[in-house]
CSV table of C-alpha atoms in Angstrom, one decimal:
chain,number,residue,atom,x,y,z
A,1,UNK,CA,-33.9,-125.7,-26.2
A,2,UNK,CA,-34.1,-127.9,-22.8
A,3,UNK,CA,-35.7,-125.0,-21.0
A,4,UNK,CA,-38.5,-124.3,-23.2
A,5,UNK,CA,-40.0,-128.1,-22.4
A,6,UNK,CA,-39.4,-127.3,-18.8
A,7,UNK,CA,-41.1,-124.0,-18.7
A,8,UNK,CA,-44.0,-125.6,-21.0
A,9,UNK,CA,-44.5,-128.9,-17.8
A,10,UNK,CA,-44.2,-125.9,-15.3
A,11,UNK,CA,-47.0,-123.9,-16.9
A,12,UNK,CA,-48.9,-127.0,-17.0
A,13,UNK,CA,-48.9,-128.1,-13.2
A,14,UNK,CA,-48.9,-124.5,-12.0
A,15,UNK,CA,-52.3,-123.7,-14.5
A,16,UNK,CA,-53.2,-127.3,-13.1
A,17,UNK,CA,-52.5,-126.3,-9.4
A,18,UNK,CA,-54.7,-122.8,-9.8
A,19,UNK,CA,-57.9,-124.7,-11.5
A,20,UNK,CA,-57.2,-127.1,-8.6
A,21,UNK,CA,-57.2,-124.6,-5.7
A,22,UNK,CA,-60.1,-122.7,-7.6
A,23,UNK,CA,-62.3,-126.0,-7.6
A,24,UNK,CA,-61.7,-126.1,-3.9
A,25,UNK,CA,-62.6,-123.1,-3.5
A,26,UNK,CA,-66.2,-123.3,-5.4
A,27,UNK,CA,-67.1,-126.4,-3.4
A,28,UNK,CA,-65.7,-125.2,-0.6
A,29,UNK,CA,-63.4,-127.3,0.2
A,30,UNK,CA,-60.1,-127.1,1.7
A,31,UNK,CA,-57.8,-129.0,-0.3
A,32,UNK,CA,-56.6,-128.6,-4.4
A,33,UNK,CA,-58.9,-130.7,-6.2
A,34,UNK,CA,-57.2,-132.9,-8.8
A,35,UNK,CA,-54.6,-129.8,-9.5
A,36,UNK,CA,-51.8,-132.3,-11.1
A,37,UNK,CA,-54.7,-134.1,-12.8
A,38,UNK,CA,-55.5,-131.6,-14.4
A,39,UNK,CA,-52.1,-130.4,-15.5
A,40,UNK,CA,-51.3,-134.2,-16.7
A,41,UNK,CA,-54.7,-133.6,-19.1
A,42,UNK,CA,-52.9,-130.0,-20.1
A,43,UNK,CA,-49.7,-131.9,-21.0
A,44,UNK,CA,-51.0,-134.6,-22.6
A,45,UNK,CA,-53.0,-132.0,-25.1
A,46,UNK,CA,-50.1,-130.3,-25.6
A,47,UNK,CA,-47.9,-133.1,-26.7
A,48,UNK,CA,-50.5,-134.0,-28.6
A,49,UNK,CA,-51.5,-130.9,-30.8
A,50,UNK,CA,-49.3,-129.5,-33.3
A,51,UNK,CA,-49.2,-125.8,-32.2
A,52,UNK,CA,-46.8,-127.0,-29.4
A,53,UNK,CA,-45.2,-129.2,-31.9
A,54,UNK,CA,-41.9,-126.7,-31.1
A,55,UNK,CA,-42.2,-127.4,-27.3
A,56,UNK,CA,-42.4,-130.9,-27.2
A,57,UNK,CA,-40.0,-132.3,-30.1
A,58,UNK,CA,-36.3,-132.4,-29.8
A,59,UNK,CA,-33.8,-130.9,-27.2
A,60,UNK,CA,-37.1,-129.0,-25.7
A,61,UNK,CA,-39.0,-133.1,-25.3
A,62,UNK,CA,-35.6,-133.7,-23.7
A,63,UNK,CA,-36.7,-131.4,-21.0
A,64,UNK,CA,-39.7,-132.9,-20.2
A,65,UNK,CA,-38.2,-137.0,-20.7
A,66,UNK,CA,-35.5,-136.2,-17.7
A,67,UNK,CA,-38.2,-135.1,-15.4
A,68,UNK,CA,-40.5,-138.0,-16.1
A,69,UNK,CA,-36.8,-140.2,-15.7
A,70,UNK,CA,-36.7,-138.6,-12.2
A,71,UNK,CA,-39.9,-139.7,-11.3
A,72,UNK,CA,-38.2,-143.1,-9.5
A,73,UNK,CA,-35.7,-141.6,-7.7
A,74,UNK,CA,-38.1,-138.7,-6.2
A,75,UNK,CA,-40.1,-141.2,-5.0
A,76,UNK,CA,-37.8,-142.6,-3.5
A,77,UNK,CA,-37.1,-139.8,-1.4
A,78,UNK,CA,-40.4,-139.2,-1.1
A,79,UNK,CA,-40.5,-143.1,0.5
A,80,UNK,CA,-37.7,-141.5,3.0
A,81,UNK,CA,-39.5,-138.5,4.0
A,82,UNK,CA,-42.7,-140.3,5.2
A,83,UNK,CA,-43.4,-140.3,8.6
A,84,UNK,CA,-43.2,-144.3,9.3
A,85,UNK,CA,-42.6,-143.5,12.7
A,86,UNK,CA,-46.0,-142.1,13.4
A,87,UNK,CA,-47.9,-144.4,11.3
A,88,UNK,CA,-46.5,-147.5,14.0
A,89,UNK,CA,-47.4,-145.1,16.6
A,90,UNK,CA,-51.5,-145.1,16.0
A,91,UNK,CA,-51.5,-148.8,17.4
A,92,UNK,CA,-54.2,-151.2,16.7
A,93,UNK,CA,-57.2,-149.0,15.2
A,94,UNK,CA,-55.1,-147.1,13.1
A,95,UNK,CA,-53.2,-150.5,11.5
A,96,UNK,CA,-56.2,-152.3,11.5
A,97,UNK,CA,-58.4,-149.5,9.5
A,98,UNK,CA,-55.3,-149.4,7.3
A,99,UNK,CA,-55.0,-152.8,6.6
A,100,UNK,CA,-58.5,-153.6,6.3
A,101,UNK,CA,-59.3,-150.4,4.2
A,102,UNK,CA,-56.3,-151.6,1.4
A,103,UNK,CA,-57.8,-155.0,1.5
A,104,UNK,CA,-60.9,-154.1,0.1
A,105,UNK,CA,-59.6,-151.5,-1.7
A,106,UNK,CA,-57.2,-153.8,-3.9
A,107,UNK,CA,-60.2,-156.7,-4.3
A,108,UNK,CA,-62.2,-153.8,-5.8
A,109,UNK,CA,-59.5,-153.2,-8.8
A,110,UNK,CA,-60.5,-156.2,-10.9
A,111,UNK,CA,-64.3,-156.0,-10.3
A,112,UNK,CA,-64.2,-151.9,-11.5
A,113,UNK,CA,-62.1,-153.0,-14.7
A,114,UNK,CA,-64.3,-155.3,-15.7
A,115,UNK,CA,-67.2,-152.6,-15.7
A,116,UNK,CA,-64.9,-150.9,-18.3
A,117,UNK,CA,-64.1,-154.3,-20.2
A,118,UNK,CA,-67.3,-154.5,-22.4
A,119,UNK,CA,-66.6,-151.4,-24.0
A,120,UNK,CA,-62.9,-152.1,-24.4
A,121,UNK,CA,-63.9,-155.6,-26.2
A,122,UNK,CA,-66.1,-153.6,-28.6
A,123,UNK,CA,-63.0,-152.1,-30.0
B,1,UNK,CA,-15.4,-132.0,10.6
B,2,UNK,CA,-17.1,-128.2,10.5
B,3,UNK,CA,-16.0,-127.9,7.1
B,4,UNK,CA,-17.3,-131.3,5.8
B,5,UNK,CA,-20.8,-130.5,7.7
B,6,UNK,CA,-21.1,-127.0,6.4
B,7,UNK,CA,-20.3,-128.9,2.6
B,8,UNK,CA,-23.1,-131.3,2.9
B,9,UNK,CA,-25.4,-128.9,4.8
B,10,UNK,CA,-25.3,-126.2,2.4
B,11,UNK,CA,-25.2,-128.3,-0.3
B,12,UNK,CA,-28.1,-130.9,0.8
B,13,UNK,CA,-30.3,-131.4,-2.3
B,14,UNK,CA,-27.1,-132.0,-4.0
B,15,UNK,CA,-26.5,-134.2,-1.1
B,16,UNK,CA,-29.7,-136.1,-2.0
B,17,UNK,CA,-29.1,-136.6,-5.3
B,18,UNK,CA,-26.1,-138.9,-4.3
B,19,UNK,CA,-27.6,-140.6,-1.7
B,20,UNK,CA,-30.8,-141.3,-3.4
B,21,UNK,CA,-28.7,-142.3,-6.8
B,22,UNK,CA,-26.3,-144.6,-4.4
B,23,UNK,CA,-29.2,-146.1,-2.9
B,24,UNK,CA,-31.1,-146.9,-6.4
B,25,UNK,CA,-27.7,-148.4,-7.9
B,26,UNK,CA,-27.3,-150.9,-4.5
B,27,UNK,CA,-31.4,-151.7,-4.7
B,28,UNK,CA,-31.2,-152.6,-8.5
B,29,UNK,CA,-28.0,-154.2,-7.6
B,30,UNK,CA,-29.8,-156.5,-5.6
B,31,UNK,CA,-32.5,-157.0,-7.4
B,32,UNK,CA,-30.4,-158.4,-10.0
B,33,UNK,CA,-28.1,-160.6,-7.6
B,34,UNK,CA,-30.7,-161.8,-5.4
B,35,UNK,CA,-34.2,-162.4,-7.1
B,36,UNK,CA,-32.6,-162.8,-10.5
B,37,UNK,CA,-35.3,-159.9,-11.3
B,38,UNK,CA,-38.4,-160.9,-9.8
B,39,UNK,CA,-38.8,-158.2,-7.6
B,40,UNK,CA,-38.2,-155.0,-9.4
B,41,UNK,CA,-35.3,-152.7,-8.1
B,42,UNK,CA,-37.0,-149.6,-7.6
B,43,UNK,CA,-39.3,-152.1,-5.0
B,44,UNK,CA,-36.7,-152.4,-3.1
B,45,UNK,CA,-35.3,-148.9,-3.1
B,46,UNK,CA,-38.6,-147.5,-1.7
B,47,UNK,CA,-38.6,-150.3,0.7
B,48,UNK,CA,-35.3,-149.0,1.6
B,49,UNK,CA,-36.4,-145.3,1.9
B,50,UNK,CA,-39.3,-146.8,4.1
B,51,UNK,CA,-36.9,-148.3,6.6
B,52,UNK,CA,-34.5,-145.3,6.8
B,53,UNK,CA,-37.2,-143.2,7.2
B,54,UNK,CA,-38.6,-145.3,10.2
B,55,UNK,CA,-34.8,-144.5,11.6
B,56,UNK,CA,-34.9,-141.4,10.8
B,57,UNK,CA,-38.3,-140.5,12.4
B,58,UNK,CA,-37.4,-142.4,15.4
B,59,UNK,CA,-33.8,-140.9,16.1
B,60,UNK,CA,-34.4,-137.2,15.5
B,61,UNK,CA,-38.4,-137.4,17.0
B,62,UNK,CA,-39.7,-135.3,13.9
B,63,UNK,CA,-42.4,-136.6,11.3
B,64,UNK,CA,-40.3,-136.3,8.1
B,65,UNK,CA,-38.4,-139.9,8.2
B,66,UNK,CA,-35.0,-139.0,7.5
B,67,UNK,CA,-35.4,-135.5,6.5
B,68,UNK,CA,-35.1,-134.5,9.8
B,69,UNK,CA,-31.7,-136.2,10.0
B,70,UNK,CA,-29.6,-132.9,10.4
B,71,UNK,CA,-27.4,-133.7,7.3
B,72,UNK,CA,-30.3,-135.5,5.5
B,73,UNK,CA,-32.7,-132.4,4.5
B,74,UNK,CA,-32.2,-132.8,1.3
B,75,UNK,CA,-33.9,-135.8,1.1
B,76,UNK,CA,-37.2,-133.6,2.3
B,77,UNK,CA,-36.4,-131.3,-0.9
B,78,UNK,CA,-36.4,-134.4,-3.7
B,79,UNK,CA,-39.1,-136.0,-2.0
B,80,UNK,CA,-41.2,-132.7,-1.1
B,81,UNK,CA,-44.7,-132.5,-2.7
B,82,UNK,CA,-43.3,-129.7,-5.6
B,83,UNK,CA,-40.5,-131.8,-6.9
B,84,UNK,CA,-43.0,-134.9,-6.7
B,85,UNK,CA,-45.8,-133.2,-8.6
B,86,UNK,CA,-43.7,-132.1,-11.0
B,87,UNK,CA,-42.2,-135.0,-12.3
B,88,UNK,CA,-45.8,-137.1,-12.0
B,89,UNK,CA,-47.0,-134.4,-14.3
B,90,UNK,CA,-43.7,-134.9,-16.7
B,91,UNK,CA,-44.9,-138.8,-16.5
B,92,UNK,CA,-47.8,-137.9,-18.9
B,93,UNK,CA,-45.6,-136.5,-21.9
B,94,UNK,CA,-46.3,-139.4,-24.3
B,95,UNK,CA,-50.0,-140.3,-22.5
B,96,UNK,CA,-52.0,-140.9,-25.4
B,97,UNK,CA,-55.4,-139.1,-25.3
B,98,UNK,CA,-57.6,-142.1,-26.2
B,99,UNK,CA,-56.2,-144.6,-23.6
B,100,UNK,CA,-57.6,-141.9,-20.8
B,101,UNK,CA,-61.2,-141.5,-22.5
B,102,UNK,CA,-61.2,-145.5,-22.7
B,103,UNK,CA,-61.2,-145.3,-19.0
B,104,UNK,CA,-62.8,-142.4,-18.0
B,105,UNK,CA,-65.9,-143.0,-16.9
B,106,UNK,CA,-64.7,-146.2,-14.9
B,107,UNK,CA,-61.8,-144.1,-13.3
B,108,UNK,CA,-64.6,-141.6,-11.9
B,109,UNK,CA,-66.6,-144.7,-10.4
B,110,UNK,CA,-63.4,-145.8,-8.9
B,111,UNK,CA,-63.3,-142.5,-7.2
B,112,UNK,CA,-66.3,-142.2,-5.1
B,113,UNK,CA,-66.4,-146.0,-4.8
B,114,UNK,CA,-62.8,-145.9,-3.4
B,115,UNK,CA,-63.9,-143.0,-0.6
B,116,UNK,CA,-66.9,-144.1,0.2
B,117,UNK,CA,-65.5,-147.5,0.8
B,118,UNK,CA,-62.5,-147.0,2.4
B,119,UNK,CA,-64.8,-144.3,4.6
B,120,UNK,CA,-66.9,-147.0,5.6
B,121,UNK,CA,-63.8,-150.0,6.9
B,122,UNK,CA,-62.7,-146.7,8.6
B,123,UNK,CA,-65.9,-146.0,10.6
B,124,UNK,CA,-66.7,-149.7,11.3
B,125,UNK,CA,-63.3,-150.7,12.6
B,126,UNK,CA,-63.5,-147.0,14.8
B,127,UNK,CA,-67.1,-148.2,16.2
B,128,UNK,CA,-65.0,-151.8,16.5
B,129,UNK,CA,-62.8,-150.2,19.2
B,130,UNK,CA,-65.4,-148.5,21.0
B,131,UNK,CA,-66.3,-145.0,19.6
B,132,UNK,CA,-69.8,-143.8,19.4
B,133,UNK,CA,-68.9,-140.2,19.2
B,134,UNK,CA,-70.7,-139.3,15.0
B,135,UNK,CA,-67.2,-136.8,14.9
B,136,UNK,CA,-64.5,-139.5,15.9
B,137,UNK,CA,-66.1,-141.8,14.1
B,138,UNK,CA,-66.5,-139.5,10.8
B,139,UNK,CA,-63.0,-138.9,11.4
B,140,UNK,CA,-61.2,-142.0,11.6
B,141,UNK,CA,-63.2,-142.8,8.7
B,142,UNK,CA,-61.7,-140.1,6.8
B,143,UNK,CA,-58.7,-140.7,7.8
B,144,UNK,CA,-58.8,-144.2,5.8
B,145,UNK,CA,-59.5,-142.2,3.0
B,146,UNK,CA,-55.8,-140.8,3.1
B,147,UNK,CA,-54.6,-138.6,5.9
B,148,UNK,CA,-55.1,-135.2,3.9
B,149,UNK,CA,-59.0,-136.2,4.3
B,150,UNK,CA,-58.2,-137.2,8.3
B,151,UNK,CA,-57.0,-133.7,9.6
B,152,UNK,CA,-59.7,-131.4,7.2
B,153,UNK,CA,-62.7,-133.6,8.3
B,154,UNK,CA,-61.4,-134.0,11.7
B,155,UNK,CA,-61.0,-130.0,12.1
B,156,UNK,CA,-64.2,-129.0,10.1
B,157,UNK,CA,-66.1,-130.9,12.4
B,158,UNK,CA,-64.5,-130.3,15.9
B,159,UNK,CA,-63.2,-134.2,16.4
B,160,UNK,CA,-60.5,-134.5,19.3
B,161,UNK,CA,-56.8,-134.0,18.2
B,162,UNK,CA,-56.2,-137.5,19.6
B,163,UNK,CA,-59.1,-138.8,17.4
B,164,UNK,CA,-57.4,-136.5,14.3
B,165,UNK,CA,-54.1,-137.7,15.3
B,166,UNK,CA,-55.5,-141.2,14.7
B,167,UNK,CA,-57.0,-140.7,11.4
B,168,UNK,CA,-53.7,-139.9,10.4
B,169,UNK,CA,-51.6,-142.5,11.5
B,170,UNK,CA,-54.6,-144.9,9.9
B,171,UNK,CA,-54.2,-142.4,6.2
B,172,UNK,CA,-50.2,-143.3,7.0
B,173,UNK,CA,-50.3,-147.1,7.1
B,174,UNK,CA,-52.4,-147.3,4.4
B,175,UNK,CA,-50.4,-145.3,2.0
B,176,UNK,CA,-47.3,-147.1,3.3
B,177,UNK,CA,-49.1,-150.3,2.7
B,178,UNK,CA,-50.0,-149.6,-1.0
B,179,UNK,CA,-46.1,-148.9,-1.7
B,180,UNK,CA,-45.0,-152.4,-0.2
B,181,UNK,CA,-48.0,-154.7,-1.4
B,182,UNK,CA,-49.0,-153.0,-4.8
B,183,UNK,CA,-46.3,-154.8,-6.9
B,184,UNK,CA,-46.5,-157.9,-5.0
B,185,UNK,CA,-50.4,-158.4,-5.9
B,186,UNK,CA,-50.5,-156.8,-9.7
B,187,UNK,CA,-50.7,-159.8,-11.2
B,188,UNK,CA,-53.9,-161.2,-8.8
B,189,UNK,CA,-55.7,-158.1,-9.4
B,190,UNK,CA,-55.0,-157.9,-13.5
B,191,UNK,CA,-53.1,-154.4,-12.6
B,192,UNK,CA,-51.0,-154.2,-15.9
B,193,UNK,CA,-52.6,-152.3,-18.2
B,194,UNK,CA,-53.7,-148.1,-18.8
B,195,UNK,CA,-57.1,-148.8,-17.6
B,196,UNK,CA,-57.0,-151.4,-14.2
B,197,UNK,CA,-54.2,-148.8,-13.4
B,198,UNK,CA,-56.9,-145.7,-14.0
B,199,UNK,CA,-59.3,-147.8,-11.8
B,200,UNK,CA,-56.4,-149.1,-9.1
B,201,UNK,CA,-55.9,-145.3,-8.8
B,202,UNK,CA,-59.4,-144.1,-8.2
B,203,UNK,CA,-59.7,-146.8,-5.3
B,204,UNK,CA,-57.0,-146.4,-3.4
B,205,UNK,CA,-56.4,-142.8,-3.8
B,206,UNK,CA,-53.2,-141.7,-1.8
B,207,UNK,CA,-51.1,-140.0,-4.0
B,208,UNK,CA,-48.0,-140.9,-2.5
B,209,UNK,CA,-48.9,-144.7,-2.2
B,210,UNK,CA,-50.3,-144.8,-6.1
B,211,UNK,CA,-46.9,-143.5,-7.3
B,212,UNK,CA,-44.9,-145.8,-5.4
B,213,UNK,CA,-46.7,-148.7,-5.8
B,214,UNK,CA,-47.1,-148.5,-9.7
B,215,UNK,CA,-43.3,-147.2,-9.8
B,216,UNK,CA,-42.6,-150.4,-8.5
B,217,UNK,CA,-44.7,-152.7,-10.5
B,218,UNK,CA,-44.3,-150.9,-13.9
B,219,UNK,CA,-43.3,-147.3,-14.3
B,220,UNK,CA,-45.7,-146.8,-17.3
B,221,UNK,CA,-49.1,-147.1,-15.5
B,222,UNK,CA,-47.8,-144.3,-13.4
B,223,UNK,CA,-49.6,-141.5,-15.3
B,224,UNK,CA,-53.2,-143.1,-15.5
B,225,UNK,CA,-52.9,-144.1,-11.9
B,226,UNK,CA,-51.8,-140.3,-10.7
B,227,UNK,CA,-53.6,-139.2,-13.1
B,228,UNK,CA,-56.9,-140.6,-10.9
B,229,UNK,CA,-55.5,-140.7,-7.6
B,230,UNK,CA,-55.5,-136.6,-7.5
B,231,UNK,CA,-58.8,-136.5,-7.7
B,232,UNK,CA,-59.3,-139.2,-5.0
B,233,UNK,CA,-58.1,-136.5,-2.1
B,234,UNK,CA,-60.4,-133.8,-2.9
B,235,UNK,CA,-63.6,-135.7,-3.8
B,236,UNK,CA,-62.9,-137.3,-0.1
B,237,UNK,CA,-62.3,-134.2,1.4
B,238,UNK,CA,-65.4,-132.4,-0.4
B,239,UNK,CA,-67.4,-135.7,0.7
B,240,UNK,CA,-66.1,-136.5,4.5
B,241,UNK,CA,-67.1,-132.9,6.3
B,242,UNK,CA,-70.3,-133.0,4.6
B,243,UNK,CA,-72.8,-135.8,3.2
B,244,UNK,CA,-70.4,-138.7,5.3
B,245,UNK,CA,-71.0,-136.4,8.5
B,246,UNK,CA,-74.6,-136.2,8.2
B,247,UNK,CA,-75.4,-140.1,7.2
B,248,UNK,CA,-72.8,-140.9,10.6
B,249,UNK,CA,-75.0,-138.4,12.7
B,250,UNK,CA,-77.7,-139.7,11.3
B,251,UNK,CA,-77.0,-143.0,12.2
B,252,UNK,CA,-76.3,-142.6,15.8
């Protein structure tokens, strides 16, 4: 059944989104810390064991693929729901801390992998 | 015309749906036609959804782009931060646990390397245009984290809503920046496999941006990269009000 692979992704994010909200809470902190993170490690151990072999396989994996499929076109909308507007509206300091911040940001990527190469060599 | 508004206005995720699926076919249309494939479709759809939602924010004065386009709300719906959680969390059906531990330790460096860097152009380019105040500073800082980090720093800490307002707009360009430039620069910066994605996710952090960007440059890093980048807002946000702030006051 379809609905049994949804129910199984919305149990993940919403267990996800409490450990998230609880973390905040413990270190005091007012935002959900790594809530879908967490509820992408939950799903990935699910489709992963056997006991949820039933809720994963079939019409029920179905479930989960056409979420995942919708991924693009929710972005998408997501894309058209930002507020552009404002972000042209912050002027100089906020483009330039922007700009500058992605910059060094991206030119960080390939140093970072490379401290994860050695192991992945020693494959 | 009432009945045709009260259609589409009653039914305006529906409504979305179409307009977002039209949108998608006419982007990958052109992707086709026009770069032969170089530039990936769903690149240009989001540039697309960028533009209209510059339109939309300008026309109707709101903050949510084209959702605030009377007969547009839909597009709020699809694009809101449930329906987006939910179907980054879908992404990792498949994930394979081993390619995540590979990366693991690397993706949590990327993390704090990613706030405490991005805190740091923030603050400099702040003190660059003239503040001295520890708060404003701390704040627009923060706010080059991502603009969740912004706002909570700027209020814990009693910054000026003009100062907040800032750090928000500078959280806004850069997550609009990582949707455009990300597939542009994969190759240069070896983004195209599980674990530079893992590590590209760590650094720059905005949720929003992260799954855009890698949507665009190839829609199966998306899980490691979200899977990293939603960690990214609360580690800033857990770091900004507190150890940031002092090290700033300290400073000045």
């Amino acid at each position: 059944m379809i609905i049994y692979g949804v129910a199984l992704l919305s149990v993940c994010l919403l267990t996800g989104m409490l450990i998230g909200e609880g973390l905040g809470v413990l270190l005091n902190v007012d935002a959900n810390v790594g809530g879908v993170g967490i509820a992408m490690l939950l799903l990935v151990l699910a489709s992963n064991s056997d006991k949820f072999k039933s809720l994963t396989e079939g019409a029920s994996g179905v479930g989960i693929k056409f979420w995942s499929a919708m991924y693009i076109p929710i972005v998408v909308a997501m894309a058209a729901k930002q507020n552009v507007a404002g972000a042209t509206e912050g002027g100089l300091l906020a483009l330039a801390a922007g700009v500058i911040a992605v910059a060094v940001s991206f030119a960080l990527v390939p140093l970072i992998s490379r401290l994860g190469n050695p192991e992945q060599e020693g494959d | 015309m009432d009945i045709i508004e009260s259609v589409f206005v009653r039914n305006n995720l529906v409504m979305a749906f179409a307009l977002i699926g039209a949108t998608i076919w006419v982007s990958y249309f052109l992707a086709d036609r026009l770069t032969g494939g170089r530039i990936h479709g769903s690149a240009i759809a989001i540039s697309l959804g960028l533009i209209a939602a510059y339109w939309g924010g300008v026309t109707s004065g709101g903050n949510q782009g084209l959702a605030d386009v009377a007969l547009l709300g839909g597009i709020g719906v699809m694009g809101g931060g449930m329906m987006r959680d939910f179907a980054i969390v879908a992404t990792a059906f498949g994930v394979h646990m081993h390619e995540l531990k590979k990366a693991g330790l690397v993706g949590v460096i990327s993390i704090f390397t990613g706030v405490i860097v991005s805190f740091m152009v923030g603050a400099a380019v702040a003190m660059l245009f003239g503040y001295s105040d520890p708060a404003a500073i701390t704040t627009i800082g923060a706010g080059a984290v991502t603009y969740i980090v912004g706002p909570v720093t700027g209020e814990a800490i009693g910054a000026s809503d003009t100062v907040i307002t800032l750090s928000v707009a500078a959280g806004l360009v850069k997550s609009i920046l990582v949707m455009v430039v990300t597939p542009l620069v994969a190759g240069f910066i070896g983004l195209n496999n599980p674990q530079s994605a893992m590590v590209f996710g760590g650094l720059m952090g905005t949720t929003s941006g992260v799954a855009a960007g890698l949507a665009a440059t190839d829609p199966k890093l998306v899980p490691y990269g979200a899977m990293t980048a939603t960690f990214y807002t609360g580690v800033g946000c857990l770091l900004g009000p507190s150890i940031l702030f002092f090290i700033v006051s300290g400073l000045f």
